[in-house]
Amino acid sequence: MCGIYGYIGPRNGVKIAIDGLKRLEYRGYDSAGIGCIVDNGIDCVKEVGKIGVLEAVVDGLTSHAVIAHTRWATHGKVTRENAHPHLDETGAVAVVHNGIIENYTELRNKLKEEGVHFHTETDTEVIAQLIARIYEGNFLRAVQQAVLLLHGSYAIAVLHKNHPDQIVTAAAGCPLVIGVGAHETFLSSDPNALAHHTREVIYLEDGEVALIKADETQVFDATQAQISKKTDALLHDIGTVSKGDFQHFTLKEIFEQAQTVKNALFSRASEEYGTVAFEELHLTANELLTIKRVLIIACGTSWHAGYVAKYLLEDVARIPTDVEISSEFRYKNPIVEGGTLVIAISQSGETADTIAAVREVKAKGAYVVALCNVQGSTLAREAASCLFLRAGPEIGVCSTKAFTSQLVVLTLFTLLMARLRHMSKNEGHSFLHAMHELPDQIDEILGHADAIHTIAKKYSQYNDFFFLGRRYMYPTSLEGALKLKEIAYVNANGYPAGELKHGPIALINETCPTIALAGDKVTYDKLLSNLMEVKARHGKIIAITDAGHGALKDIADDIIVIPKTLDELAPITYSVACQLFAYFVALERGAEIDKPRNLAKSVTVE
Ligand code: M6R
């Protein structure tokens, strides 16, 4: 969740690293720090808060060798002391770290017994102390020996005051990319933060250690043997993304969805045959026909997209589908039978639990297709095929446009599987036709933003909400509730409407409004009955519907009407309305929307 940046070369690395940290700030924004080689050793500057706070205090500092860090606290409170870099007790070694060292207590106790004094509560300080303790004149060797003692996940970058022309870096379970420039070298947790300096990158694999100098990078494997690594080319520079005229990135990204949905559809729909072709899917039609079961693994919003896909794949393509939360799945002993296709969904492609789950199923022989938004990410590189979302950089921590793009790609995949099996060409055409209407329908919903704002304002001071839906609207309700929790800090529960009476209805009263997602025609009447039960208990109801007013008019206190689409596509349109509702509630409550407290965009720890 933290971000690492580093520079070694002829330019002032402090400025370069601050700029790099700004590009990584989505990974953590509790505190930040910078460590650099100066005339008499290593200088470290750390501050609590956003990168801007650090930037103000490093003004005037220069160095040709710098490591830097933006933190999302795991071990130890958000304080200046706990911010990175961490030094050993002599100040000879500085370390920035991403990940968690699971055996740090044991290592710390052992070092303490040897007389080492600790100054912070972090697991990272152990790494610095360990390297300093092992060091006998060979910096690289000391890091190589130290990492052998670490259990857990890490990406680290290390400076030693006796080796001012070197940075040593290592990775296991966390991403670390080295950018090769002309007489200068960069390192980062995210390749996109390097692309404006260089397109030539080296990805460190698990267990590898690299000795980085301005003109040269040497990489060693876990056995400490030097290896030759290929240089990958970054495809493009995502540039500095701006908010434009929008107050928040989150709002801008919500408003981009007509376009991002178009991008996800572009060139994938085969109009002539009413089916779909994915250029990036390295599976033939015959191979796709052998798939008997789909297993989807993901976390958070991506898991909600996977849950919608379970309904789609079973209902439309008639393929049994399981959807699992990666953090639970990775500790099962999963049964992966022949004929199982695994779909791993992750916007960032760096979610530690999803990557671990992917490695587990790969070890069991499964074919993994990833759905990912970030080229060059760990997941995109691990999977056998990767279907890209083409949503463009999503800066808001709260996933919005990536979610609807995930739904589009999963729906296209479902159509492909259905057409290969039983769906007729005409049915395929109608399905694609409905999908092509989505961008205009999304624009229409965005056109109702002011009306949704008015309703959100009316309910903005309530502290508990239910989101109810049935069938496709059930996972949509989970996602709607997550948006409200995440950016407005309001308690919200997504629930299958029919399940309410089995317990949660006890919570319904005039202080707990219900958002009713009335977008499923098959269960529409059933949902109305469930809403009557809410009404009878004085619960306020805000209905989102495409069914005009009808019976809902008498039941709901407020109605948001959105365009009609297929039940299978309604999770996309209804989610846009839910995103706007959550955004405006958050705005009215004065919450920090783009970077909600306690959250990070990329969850690279367990
Ligand atoms: O990058 P991923 O899609 O793997 O991220 C998974 C979740 O951390 C993520 O969807 C999270 O739930 C979002 N912040 C929700 O808006």
XYZ file of N, CA and C in Angstrom, residues 100-294:
585
model
N 4.945 -6.238 4.634
C 4.907 -6.536 6.069
C 5.941 -7.626 6.372
N 6.775 -7.379 7.362
C 7.732 -8.405 7.806
C 7.073 -9.163 8.950
N 6.684 -10.399 8.668
C 5.868 -11.134 9.638
C 6.661 -11.571 10.872
N 7.959 -11.812 10.713
C 8.755 -12.269 11.864
C 9.546 -11.117 12.492
N 8.996 -9.891 12.387
C 9.804 -8.762 12.861
C 9.968 -8.768 14.373
N 8.966 -9.272 15.113
C 9.091 -9.285 16.574
C 10.243 -10.186 16.987
N 10.288 -11.335 16.370
C 11.362 -12.293 16.663
C 12.736 -11.691 16.335
N 12.837 -11.078 15.155
C 14.119 -10.483 14.745
C 14.494 -9.326 15.668
N 13.485 -8.543 16.008
C 13.715 -7.383 16.870
C 14.219 -7.830 18.250
N 13.555 -8.865 18.802
C 13.971 -9.346 20.125
C 15.405 -9.861 20.103
N 15.719 -10.547 19.018
C 17.070 -11.113 18.898
C 18.089 -9.963 18.836
N 17.791 -8.965 18.032
C 18.726 -7.828 17.905
C 18.837 -7.073 19.228
N 17.709 -6.974 19.929
C 17.727 -6.281 21.226
C 18.652 -7.016 22.207
N 18.523 -8.350 22.164
C 19.401 -9.145 23.051
C 20.866 -8.895 22.739
N 21.130 -8.565 21.463
C 22.520 -8.303 21.066
C 22.920 -6.858 21.368
N 21.989 -6.106 21.963
C 22.327 -4.746 22.393
C 21.904 -3.642 21.441
N 21.124 -3.994 20.407
C 20.686 -2.976 19.445
C 19.512 -2.186 20.039
N 19.528 -0.862 19.870
C 18.437 -0.024 20.382
C 17.484 0.362 19.257
N 16.198 0.210 19.527
C 15.181 0.557 18.519
C 14.512 1.882 18.888
N 14.093 2.604 17.856
C 13.504 3.924 18.107
C 12.070 4.041 17.629
N 11.599 3.058 16.875
C 10.236 3.161 16.341
C 9.477 1.857 16.587
N 8.175 1.901 16.244
C 7.338 0.702 16.420
C 7.262 -0.115 15.135
N 7.999 0.268 14.108
C 7.763 -0.343 12.793
C 8.537 -1.637 12.586
N 8.000 -2.432 11.658
C 8.730 -3.633 11.245
C 9.931 -3.252 10.368
N 9.839 -2.102 9.715
C 10.901 -1.696 8.778
C 12.225 -1.410 9.488
N 12.148 -0.856 10.698
C 13.394 -0.525 11.392
C 14.262 -1.777 11.584
N 13.571 -2.919 11.743
C 14.306 -4.177 11.907
C 15.211 -4.429 10.695
N 14.707 -4.089 9.507
C 15.490 -4.356 8.284
C 16.766 -3.505 8.306
N 16.615 -2.231 8.666
C 17.786 -1.342 8.688
C 18.806 -1.831 9.718
N 18.314 -2.196 10.896
C 19.224 -2.643 11.962
C 19.925 -3.940 11.561
N 19.172 -4.805 10.905
C 19.713 -6.099 10.489
C 20.837 -5.911 9.467
N 20.574 -5.056 8.480
C 21.586 -4.825 7.430
C 22.848 -4.228 8.058
N 22.669 -3.264 8.949
C 23.829 -2.617 9.578
C 24.626 -3.637 10.405
N 23.907 -4.529 11.066
C 24.537 -5.539 11.928
C 25.348 -6.536 11.093
N 24.806 -6.881 9.912
C 25.475 -7.889 9.068
C 26.644 -7.269 8.283
N 26.549 -5.981 7.987
C 27.500 -5.300 7.090
C 28.944 -5.432 7.577
N 29.788 -5.851 6.630
C 31.226 -5.936 6.954
C 32.038 -5.315 5.828
N 31.457 -4.333 5.147
C 32.189 -3.665 4.069
C 31.575 -3.889 2.702
N 30.727 -4.954 2.565
C 30.094 -5.224 1.268
C 28.588 -4.959 1.417
N 28.142 -3.825 0.873
C 26.754 -3.372 1.027
C 25.773 -4.380 0.417
N 26.034 -4.749 -0.842
C 25.147 -5.692 -1.525
C 25.013 -6.986 -0.727
N 26.152 -7.513 -0.284
C 26.148 -8.775 0.425
C 25.331 -8.672 1.735
N 25.449 -7.534 2.404
C 24.710 -7.353 3.664
C 23.197 -7.395 3.415
N 22.758 -6.757 2.333
C 21.309 -6.773 2.030
C 20.886 -8.194 1.638
N 21.711 -8.838 0.828
C 21.370 -10.212 0.403
C 21.231 -11.141 1.614
N 22.144 -10.981 2.574
C 22.088 -11.840 3.765
C 20.864 -11.494 4.614
N 20.581 -10.196 4.717
C 19.462 -9.764 5.577
C 18.129 -10.263 5.034
N 17.919 -10.151 3.719
C 16.593 -10.528 3.195
C 16.318 -12.027 3.361
N 17.386 -12.803 3.454
C 17.178 -14.244 3.667
C 16.515 -14.513 5.015
N 16.657 -13.546 5.941
C 16.089 -13.742 7.283
C 14.657 -13.214 7.401
N 14.190 -12.527 6.363
C 12.863 -11.900 6.445
C 11.770 -12.865 6.005
N 10.682 -12.916 6.796
C 9.485 -13.657 6.372
C 8.405 -12.629 6.105
N 7.674 -12.817 5.043
C 6.591 -11.870 4.751
C 6.775 -11.317 3.358
N 6.278 -10.115 3.154
C 6.361 -9.527 1.825
C 7.105 -8.208 1.927
N 7.861 -7.913 0.916
C 8.574 -6.640 0.965
C 9.022 -6.197 -0.422
N 9.118 -4.890 -0.554
C 9.961 -4.271 -1.576
C 10.741 -3.259 -0.762
N 12.052 -3.259 -0.902
C 12.845 -2.311 -0.123
C 13.831 -1.582 -1.028
N 14.208 -0.394 -0.597
C 15.325 0.319 -1.229
C 16.193 0.806 -0.086
N 17.496 0.637 -0.249
C 18.414 0.858 0.870
C 19.576 1.747 0.436
N 19.963 2.658 1.331
C 21.179 3.462 1.143
C 22.165 3.087 2.242
N 23.467 3.165 1.916
C 24.491 3.009 2.949
C 25.446 4.182 2.816
N 25.790 4.807 3.941
C 26.594 6.036 3.847
C 27.999 5.776 3.292
N 28.496 4.542 3.411
C 29.826 4.241 2.876
C 29.807 3.936 1.368
N 28.602 3.885 0.804
C 28.491 3.527 -0.624
C 27.584 4.551 -1.313
N 28.076 5.797 -1.394
C 27.210 6.888 -1.870
C 26.796 6.761 -3.332
N 27.449 5.869 -4.071
C 27.101 5.717 -5.492
C 26.223 4.485 -5.724
N 25.578 3.982 -4.680
C 24.773 2.757 -4.833
C 23.422 2.857 -4.104
N 22.421 2.235 -4.704
C 21.172 1.919 -3.978
C 21.003 0.408 -4.136
N 20.680 -0.267 -3.045
C 20.386 -1.697 -3.190
C 18.890 -1.877 -2.952
N 18.291 -2.656 -3.805
C 16.848 -2.859 -3.705
C 16.523 -4.349 -3.804
N 15.407 -4.751 -3.194
C 15.036 -6.175 -3.195
C 13.520 -6.275 -3.142
N 12.987 -7.377 -3.648
C 11.525 -7.533 -3.634
C 11.122 -8.982 -3.419
N 10.019 -9.145 -2.715
C 9.389 -10.465 -2.572
C 7.923 -10.212 -2.240
N 7.057 -10.465 -3.182
C 5.632 -10.310 -2.924
C 5.117 -8.885 -3.057
N 5.976 -7.929 -3.340
C 5.547 -6.535 -3.562
C 6.253 -6.020 -4.815
N 5.584 -5.203 -5.601
C 6.197 -4.792 -6.862
C 7.341 -3.788 -6.692
N 8.345 -3.933 -7.509
C 9.468 -2.991 -7.550
C 9.982 -2.969 -8.993
N 10.035 -1.805 -9.568
C 10.441 -1.658 -10.966
C 11.630 -0.716 -11.035
N 12.614 -1.079 -11.825
C 13.800 -0.239 -11.997
C 13.691 0.428 -13.367
N 13.871 1.728 -13.402
C 13.807 2.468 -14.666
C 15.220 2.796 -15.122
N 15.558 2.367 -16.345
C 16.924 2.557 -16.843
C 16.955 3.804 -17.715
N 17.680 4.836 -17.261
C 17.788 6.072 -18.034
C 19.181 6.219 -18.606
N 19.469 7.394 -19.180
C 20.804 7.657 -19.726
C 21.662 8.184 -18.584
N 22.576 7.391 -18.117
C 23.469 7.727 -16.992
C 22.702 8.036 -15.714
N 21.518 7.529 -15.578
C 20.742 7.693 -14.343
C 19.776 6.520 -14.233
N 19.457 6.161 -12.996
C 18.568 5.015 -12.774
C 17.511 5.401 -11.744
N 16.314 4.887 -11.967
C 15.164 5.204 -11.109
C 14.627 3.897 -10.528
N 13.880 4.003 -9.456
C 13.126 2.825 -9.031
C 11.787 3.274 -8.461
N 10.824 2.385 -8.562
C 9.466 2.775 -8.162
C 8.618 1.535 -7.882
N 7.564 1.737 -7.086
C 6.594 0.659 -6.874
C 5.659 0.502 -8.071
N 5.624 1.510 -8.926
C 4.640 1.508 -10.007
C 5.313 1.992 -11.293
N 5.307 1.170 -12.333
C 5.982 1.585 -13.571
C 5.454 2.908 -14.125
N 4.173 3.174 -13.887
C 3.604 4.410 -14.443
C 4.250 5.660 -13.868
N 4.850 5.526 -12.686
C 5.508 6.692 -12.088
C 6.914 6.890 -12.668
N 7.323 6.004 -13.584
C 8.643 6.121 -14.202
C 8.557 6.589 -15.647
N 7.393 6.401 -16.240
C 7.288 6.494 -17.696
C 7.646 7.862 -18.260
N 7.540 8.928 -17.459
C 7.904 10.245 -17.999
C 9.417 10.445 -17.985
N 10.166 9.526 -17.315
C 11.632 9.605 -17.320
C 12.244 8.625 -18.312
N 11.692 7.435 -18.335
C 12.243 6.398 -19.217
C 11.173 5.361 -19.516
N 11.264 4.748 -20.682
C 10.330 3.661 -21.028
C 10.974 2.300 -20.821
N 12.274 2.282 -20.474
C 12.969 0.994 -20.312
C 12.950 0.576 -18.850
N 12.331 -0.541 -18.569
C 12.204 -0.940 -17.161
C 12.597 -2.399 -16.941
N 13.001 -2.663 -15.704
C 13.301 -4.044 -15.288
C 12.392 -4.342 -14.093
N 11.604 -5.377 -14.194
C 10.737 -5.779 -13.074
C 11.509 -6.751 -12.189
N 11.592 -6.464 -10.905
C 12.240 -7.418 -9.987
C 11.247 -8.513 -9.645
N 11.686 -9.749 -9.746
C 10.827 -10.885 -9.371
C 11.114 -11.259 -7.919
N 10.241 -12.110 -7.363
C 10.380 -12.491 -5.950
C 11.763 -13.061 -5.644
N 12.353 -12.548 -4.597
C 13.646 -13.073 -4.140
C 14.836 -12.390 -4.784
N 14.592 -11.521 -5.765
C 15.718 -10.890 -6.447
C 16.196 -9.640 -5.700
N 17.499 -9.397 -5.826
C 18.124 -8.220 -5.216
C 18.873 -7.504 -6.335
N 18.810 -6.160 -6.348
C 19.521 -5.426 -7.406
C 20.459 -4.394 -6.801
N 21.625 -4.301 -7.397
C 22.597 -3.263 -7.041
C 22.491 -2.205 -8.134
N 22.070 -1.011 -7.714
C 21.773 0.025 -8.703
C 22.792 1.148 -8.605
N 23.365 1.490 -9.755
C 24.237 2.659 -9.849
C 23.668 3.521 -10.970
N 24.244 4.713 -11.134
C 23.711 5.612 -12.161
C 23.792 4.975 -13.544
N 24.898 4.277 -13.795
C 25.148 3.766 -15.146
C 24.898 2.276 -15.314
N 24.547 1.623 -14.222
C 24.528 0.160 -14.305
C 23.576 -0.439 -13.266
N 22.912 -1.525 -13.644
C 22.093 -2.274 -12.676
C 22.472 -3.746 -12.747
N 22.826 -4.305 -11.610
C 23.120 -5.746 -11.566
C 22.022 -6.418 -10.742
N 21.482 -7.514 -11.275
C 20.402 -8.207 -10.555
C 20.886 -9.605 -10.149
N 20.505 -10.004 -8.930
C 20.922 -11.298 -8.383
C 19.674 -12.080 -7.969
N 19.704 -13.383 -8.155
C 18.544 -14.179 -7.743
C 18.663 -14.563 -6.265
N 17.711 -15.367 -5.797
C 17.668 -15.693 -4.364
C 18.884 -16.494 -3.912
N 19.589 -17.120 -4.882
C 20.801 -17.858 -4.484
C 22.025 -16.943 -4.527
N 21.809 -15.679 -4.770
C 22.842 -14.648 -4.817
C 23.694 -14.732 -6.089
N 23.222 -15.479 -7.075
C 23.936 -15.539 -8.358
C 23.470 -14.386 -9.232
N 24.416 -13.750 -9.919
C 24.024 -12.650 -10.816
C 23.274 -13.219 -12.017
N 22.188 -12.547 -12.382
C 21.398 -13.053 -13.514
C 21.244 -11.948 -14.552
N 20.984 -12.365 -15.775
C 20.770 -11.323 -16.790
C 19.256 -11.152 -16.943
N 18.801 -9.926 -16.810
C 17.354 -9.663 -16.853
C 17.033 -8.926 -18.135
N 15.890 -9.241 -18.709
C 15.505 -8.510 -19.909
C 14.894 -7.160 -19.507
N 15.047 -6.209 -20.388
C 14.446 -4.897 -20.157
C 13.101 -4.875 -20.869
N 12.052 -4.482 -20.148
C 10.728 -4.361 -20.779
C 10.505 -2.916 -21.203
N 9.650 -2.748 -22.208
C 9.351 -1.391 -22.666
C 7.980 -0.986 -22.143
N 7.910 0.185 -21.505
C 6.595 0.692 -21.094
C 5.890 1.216 -22.330
N 4.589 0.931 -22.396
C 3.889 1.304 -23.615
C 3.638 2.792 -23.724
N 3.247 3.403 -22.625
C 2.954 4.825 -22.730
C 3.097 5.505 -21.379
N 3.192 6.808 -21.462
C 3.291 7.630 -20.266
C 1.880 8.105 -19.939
N 1.373 7.742 -18.774
C -0.002 8.150 -18.466
C -0.075 9.648 -18.153
N 1.118 10.252 -18.022
C 1.163 11.704 -17.820
C 0.612 12.101 -16.471
N 0.519 13.383 -16.276
C -0.034 13.870 -15.024
C -1.515 14.077 -15.269
N -2.325 13.374 -14.508
C -3.758 13.437 -14.749
C -4.321 14.608 -13.952
N -5.141 15.410 -14.597
C -5.669 16.560 -13.856
C -7.167 16.395 -13.621
N -7.668 17.138 -12.645
C -9.099 17.072 -12.297
C -9.944 17.885 -13.276
N -9.276 18.701 -14.103
C -10.030 19.587 -14.986
C -10.920 20.499 -14.168
N -12.151 20.677 -14.605
C -13.059 21.577 -13.897
C -13.799 20.889 -12.748
N -13.509 19.620 -12.534
C -14.246 18.895 -11.486
C -13.640 19.162 -10.110
N -14.518 19.123 -9.100
C -14.041 19.380 -7.742
C -13.184 18.221 -7.224
N -13.489 17.016 -7.680
C -12.739 15.838 -7.230
C -12.464 14.910 -8.412
N -11.370 14.139 -8.298
C -11.098 13.109 -9.305
C -12.254 12.118 -9.354
N -12.809 11.798 -8.179
C -13.887 10.798 -8.137
C -15.058 11.237 -9.015
N -15.421 12.523 -8.910
C -16.543 13.011 -9.725
C -16.163 12.981 -11.210
N -14.928 13.398 -11.491
C -14.486 13.391 -12.892
C -14.578 11.960 -13.445
N -14.141 11.002 -12.628
C -14.122 9.617 -13.102
C -15.538 9.060 -13.267
N -16.441 9.495 -12.384
C -17.853 9.090 -12.563
C -18.356 9.627 -13.908
N -17.989 10.868 -14.194
C -18.468 11.495 -15.430
C -17.761 10.969 -16.682
N -16.667 10.261 -16.513
C -15.967 9.728 -17.697
C -16.596 8.432 -18.206
N -17.600 7.917 -17.489
C -18.002 6.537 -17.754
C -18.671 6.276 -19.099
N -19.298 7.304 -19.687
C -19.864 7.051 -21.019
C -18.705 6.700 -21.956
N -17.598 7.435 -21.805
C -16.437 7.202 -22.665
C -15.708 5.905 -22.303
N -15.537 5.644 -21.002
C -14.756 4.448 -20.635
C -15.519 3.163 -20.994
N -16.841 3.236 -20.928
C -17.630 2.075 -21.357
C -17.446 1.856 -22.861
N -17.428 2.973 -23.610
C -17.171 2.870 -25.064
C -15.800 2.250 -25.307
N -14.801 2.710 -24.535
C -13.436 2.185 -24.715
C -13.388 0.682 -24.462
N -14.113 0.247 -23.437
C -14.083 -1.180 -23.091
C -14.751 -2.020 -24.193
N -15.730 -1.396 -24.861
C -16.441 -2.110 -25.923
C -15.674 -2.089 -27.250
N -14.904 -1.020 -27.418
C -14.315 -0.727 -28.720
C -13.545 -1.917 -29.309
N -13.866 -2.235 -30.514
C -13.202 -3.266 -31.333
C -13.352 -4.695 -30.779
N -14.145 -4.852 -29.744
C -14.300 -6.210 -29.193
C -15.603 -6.866 -29.674
N -16.580 -6.040 -30.006
C -17.855 -6.590 -30.460
C -17.740 -6.951 -31.938
N -18.126 -8.162 -32.247
C -18.120 -8.569 -33.646
C -19.563 -8.487 -34.137
N -19.858 -7.355 -34.818
C -21.252 -7.072 -35.197
C -21.796 -8.137 -36.159
N -20.962 -8.552 -37.067
C -21.433 -9.475 -38.097
C -21.971 -10.776 -37.491
N -21.266 -11.283 -36.493
C -21.663 -12.576 -35.932
C -22.385 -12.463 -34.584
N -22.620 -11.236 -34.141
C -23.318 -11.054 -32.863
C -22.551 -11.680 -31.719
N -21.240 -11.598 -31.798
C -20.414 -12.182 -30.731
C -19.271 -11.236 -30.390
N -18.250 -11.780 -29.745
C -17.190 -10.948 -29.200
C -15.846 -11.579 -29.527
N -14.846 -10.740 -29.795
C -13.477 -11.246 -29.971
C -12.540 -10.392 -29.131
N -11.789 -11.045 -28.268
C -10.792 -10.332 -27.459
C -9.413 -10.611 -28.043
N -8.780 -9.544 -28.494
C -7.429 -9.692 -29.049
C -6.464 -10.301 -28.021
N -6.658 -9.921 -26.737
C -5.681 -10.338 -25.707
C -5.984 -11.712 -25.114
N -7.072 -12.354 -25.545
C -7.412 -13.658 -24.953
C -6.748 -14.759 -25.772
N -5.739 -15.402 -25.176
C -4.977 -16.389 -25.942
C -5.600 -17.771 -25.809
N -6.890 -17.856 -26.067
C -7.579 -19.145 -26.020
C -8.393 -19.288 -27.301
N -8.324 -20.447 -27.921
C -9.093 -20.659 -29.149
C -10.548 -20.971 -28.804
N -11.400 -20.920 -29.819
C -12.811 -21.255 -29.602
C -12.932 -22.678 -29.043
N -12.117 -23.588 -29.560
C -12.168 -24.974 -29.065
C -11.787 -25.055 -27.600
N -10.771 -24.292 -27.236
C -10.353 -24.303 -25.825
C -11.454 -23.699 -24.941
N -12.088 -22.637 -25.432
C -13.163 -22.019 -24.643
C -14.333 -22.990 -24.471
N -14.511 -23.839 -25.477
C -15.610 -24.811 -25.384
C -15.346 -25.906 -24.351
N -14.081 -26.084 -23.983
C -13.786 -27.137 -22.987
C -13.997 -26.636 -21.553
N -14.289 -25.338 -21.401
C -14.447 -24.813 -20.033
C -15.769 -25.297 -19.439
N -15.648 -25.929 -18.262
C -16.855 -26.477 -17.625
C -17.270 -25.624 -16.441
N -16.325 -24.868 -15.918
C -16.608 -24.118 -14.698
C -15.720 -22.883 -14.682
N -16.256 -21.783 -14.145
C -15.450 -20.570 -14.007
C -15.302 -20.272 -12.518
